[in-house]
Amino acid sequence: MATKPHIDQRQRTKSNASPATSLPRVGAHPWPRRALVAAGAAATVDRLILALALVTGAALRLWQINSLGLNSDEAVYLGQAAAIAGDPILSQFFPIFRAHPLLFQFILALAYPIGGTDGSDLVGRLVSVAVGLATVYLVYRAGARLYGRRAGAIAALFLALMPYHVIVTRQILLDGPMTFCATLSLYMVSRFAATERPVWLYAAGAGMGLTFLAKETGIILLGSIYAFLALAPEIRFRLRDLALSTAIMALVIAPFPLSITLAGGGGSQRAHQYLVWQLFRRPNHEWTFYPSTVPLAIGPLLILTALLGLWLVRRRWSWREKLLVAWIVVPVLFFQSWPTKGFQYLLPIAPPLAILAAQAVIQLGQRAAATKIRRAGWLAPLLAGAIALTLLVPSWSRIQASTSDRFLAGSGGVPGGREAGEWIRENTPEGARFMTVGPSMANIIQFYGHRQGKGLSVSPNPLHRNPSYEPIFNPDLQLRSGELQYIVWDSFSAGRSPFFSEKLLSYARRYHGRIVHTESIPVAAPDGSVVQKPVIVIYEVRP
Amino acid sequence: MIGRRVFSTVSTLLACLALFIGLLPQRAARAAEPQPKTPIKHFIVLMQENHTFDNYFGTYPGADGIPEGVCMPVDPADPASECVEPFHIGNRPIEDLDHSTATALNQYNGGKMDGFIWALRLRNQEGSLAMGYYDGRDLPYYWNLVDQYVLFDRFFSSAIGGSVWNHMYWVAAQPGSEENRIPPEGYGDDVITIFDRLEERGISWKFYIQNYDPTITFRTMDQGGQRAAQVVWCPLLNFPRFIDNPDLFSHIVPLDEYFTDLQNGTLPSVAYIVPSGASEHPPGSIRAGQRFVKSLIQALMRSDAWESSAFMVTYDDWGGWYDHVPPPKVDDYGYGFRVPAFLVSPYAKRGYIDHTELDFTSILKFIEENWGLEPLAERDARANSIINAFDFSQPPRPPVFIPEERVSEEQRPSPRRGVIYSAYGMGLVLAGSVIGWAALDSRRQRSADPVYPLRRLTRRRRRSMTKRSRGAPDE
């Protein structure tokens, strides 16, 4: 561990083994003109694939990007950004300090003046898209570094088209920036593994610090790095460098504890409450949640191809495969066992999966070419095209206007939410208070409607509720005394909490609820016709 | 024959006319209703009970509240007497302080205003409680309300006595009788009320009573039990001409109708409201009173009537509590001590404290001026109107639901945003510096690599070959 081999020497011996499109060593013998032309054409193809990835990635992420209003999580993060930017109205409803560090909210706050109160949702989503496309480019760089430019370009294309990444990076969620920072760290680690220069390990520490600042759950990937270093003995490092890298990570993370301690505003207390709540909260999904949602969003063919690629090189796994597999397995194991589950939580595994799948495509192509079967050279492009198509079609389908009255958190905007909020802002007295089925619709009402919302399903037990949410301790009393003047029912929350949905409607009936506004969306009826179905109903109630 | 035909035609026409008039009595009456001189088409006034201005708003910023250094002597005749300073009541239990005319005069003590404890001790009460006060912690809704609308800090009860006189001044600008009690035969036709004037001019009005029992009037109050007090709160129930005339009597209605009138758009031009359980009369709950008032104001705000209405809240008498302003003497009956009063209206000045000298007859004055009515008596003729509280040059303010919680700036600390910007900015700079250092180091390393220039050369050559190959076939 104390000594290490000369970097260039090890790099040469390794790099000759796998990259398909890497150049032959220069200087060993003069280059034939034909080989040079072929290499140049290959580089052009790589650039074209990358350009295609970026263009289609941008198109998928920007298509009708703001046709639906923000969902609950987006409203919270943008509300926090508005509060950081000093928006006098939204800061009443959204405290700056909630569950997560504030790197992305801080960046959104810098962009907040561009959109102002009314256009901030579009600006926020555009920032998210920019981060998503930057991740696509980073995957190209990481893939190229690990398996050559062709693999990098194909991996970038896969990620650009992947429904999972497309859906999440169209929204103002922390997981997109966290995945960007995580991929940056992955790239840094791969540079360190390739060169064994400690400066890349320090840079990886900085990248991991940013990953934590984007979303604290990113710290799980530290486990991936340590697992990788443990499983790849060929990568040698000094403990001193590892300690220094960890110290740099701690320094980059420091803004989180520093700001909640020094900025005041109850941030420190809330952070502790969140910690307690996260540690003891009940599971929010079944254990089958990830197996049933994430593989479909990543693309089953892509996953199969990645697995096939790993199987093909099973006897000679290099540090590259170990790094990528560690980057996937550790978060999967952690989040599968962690009681709190969220659709977007596993997004950091998307880039390494895309790289592995791209590597598999290259591998299969090389093997097919080696068989001398006629037109075997088409196998790799065909397979890559097939995977791309299986990603593009569901992505395209998912970004179309929703015709469902059900909603999965983190999977997109809420139909009718913005319109209902704007109606509330225009048509209800300032200071009016709304009772909703759950806190999700309350957040949307607060963001777009500028009125306080309280979720009926928020538990009065502090151990069972998000510390940011206030429960309604006695709904009857609050309705009777006029503290709550409106009731909002929505089909999305009702789908998740049928009990509280029925309870809420019973209050609407008991307190002479009068429907004052309805938001409907077109849904497909059983007979195939399209009918308007109410998804959000606002009642005015009177004692 | 012709005569019979003419008779039948005329009869038919008359019948149709009668039917038309019968079907549309309200519309016809409304069409004839005189238009007000201000944008206020609906004036609603609620009378709560038994508090002074200092008791409710004595510490309200900017108002003429409790002066510094006040200490009320227990015995004003004894210079060495101990004294009691004003104190915050908070959650301490309270009692119904004596508020008879005799106590009022003893507390007034010839204008020295130093008998507030002594007068109560004469009635076998400990008396120190009179120096207690409430503030925004106890009256969050009222304090929030006056933050947005108008608070009157020189609003006196009309008579230095109890409820009966003051309620009479509220509707008739006179005490009604020499004693602060309802005459056994009721009030005579010589006592003219504002409702008589409104009725004469065809202006709609209603008197809403919470938990109203129409069987209890001055004639039956002895059998009324606890509900008998409604004849004090609603002086009209002591007028034979109001209770014997079904048409006039129909204007006295349960409070429920206030809400339905708002919903149906049938709120009258002038509405008087009196409570029953939520009157804030000690030892009743002041929080319940606030909720009651809130329900009335919110219902108005949610209705179409809001844009053309004004809602006034006041208190019938001082209830035995301390107030530091000696009431001006305008006649044998008054004024009495100051009482809380505030106005909510889309045309009310925002967060305004009105120092105009007012009393209950000022309310009558406004109604009379707004609808062009003759004064009822000398008091209202001489009184100042509450008109100064309005700003009719402004467009009507949209309704605002005032919260029932009062959150001070200390309770709602604002985070220092500069710390967040600095901390995260530094984090980004640090991470960027380390990553940039790594990139620079890598470039330096490549430059030092003996193979690197060859790679660059090869790359350049490859590019030129590719270009050439597009133009000419490979050799």
PDB file of C-alpha atoms in Angstrom, chain B residues 37 67 88 99 117 167 181 231 268 274 297 304 347 417 420:
ATOM      1  CA  LYS B  37     -74.816  58.516   0.306  1.00  0.00           C
ATOM      2  CA  PRO B  67     -50.308  55.132  30.973  1.00  0.00           C
ATOM      3  CA  HIS B  88     -51.841  40.872  32.555  1.00  0.00           C
ATOM      4  CA  HIS B  99     -71.210  47.275  37.073  1.00  0.00           C
ATOM      5  CA  ILE B 117     -60.831  48.978  43.362  1.00  0.00           C
ATOM      6  CA  HIS B 167     -78.601  49.559  24.730  1.00  0.00           C
ATOM      7  CA  ARG B 181     -84.121  49.268  34.121  1.00  0.00           C
ATOM      8  CA  VAL B 231     -85.067  41.929  26.330  1.00  0.00           C
ATOM      9  CA  PRO B 268     -80.827  44.307   4.963  1.00  0.00           C
ATOM     10  CA  VAL B 274     -76.770  40.824  19.807  1.00  0.00           C
ATOM     11  CA  ILE B 297     -67.241  38.701   9.916  1.00  0.00           C
ATOM     12  CA  ASP B 304     -71.399  39.253  -2.196  1.00  0.00           C
ATOM     13  CA  TYR B 347     -63.535  50.936   2.828  1.00  0.00           C
ATOM     14  CA  ARG B 417     -30.308  34.247   4.314  1.00  0.00           C
ATOM     15  CA  ILE B 420     -27.098  30.262   3.573  1.00  0.00           C
TER      16      ILE B 420
END
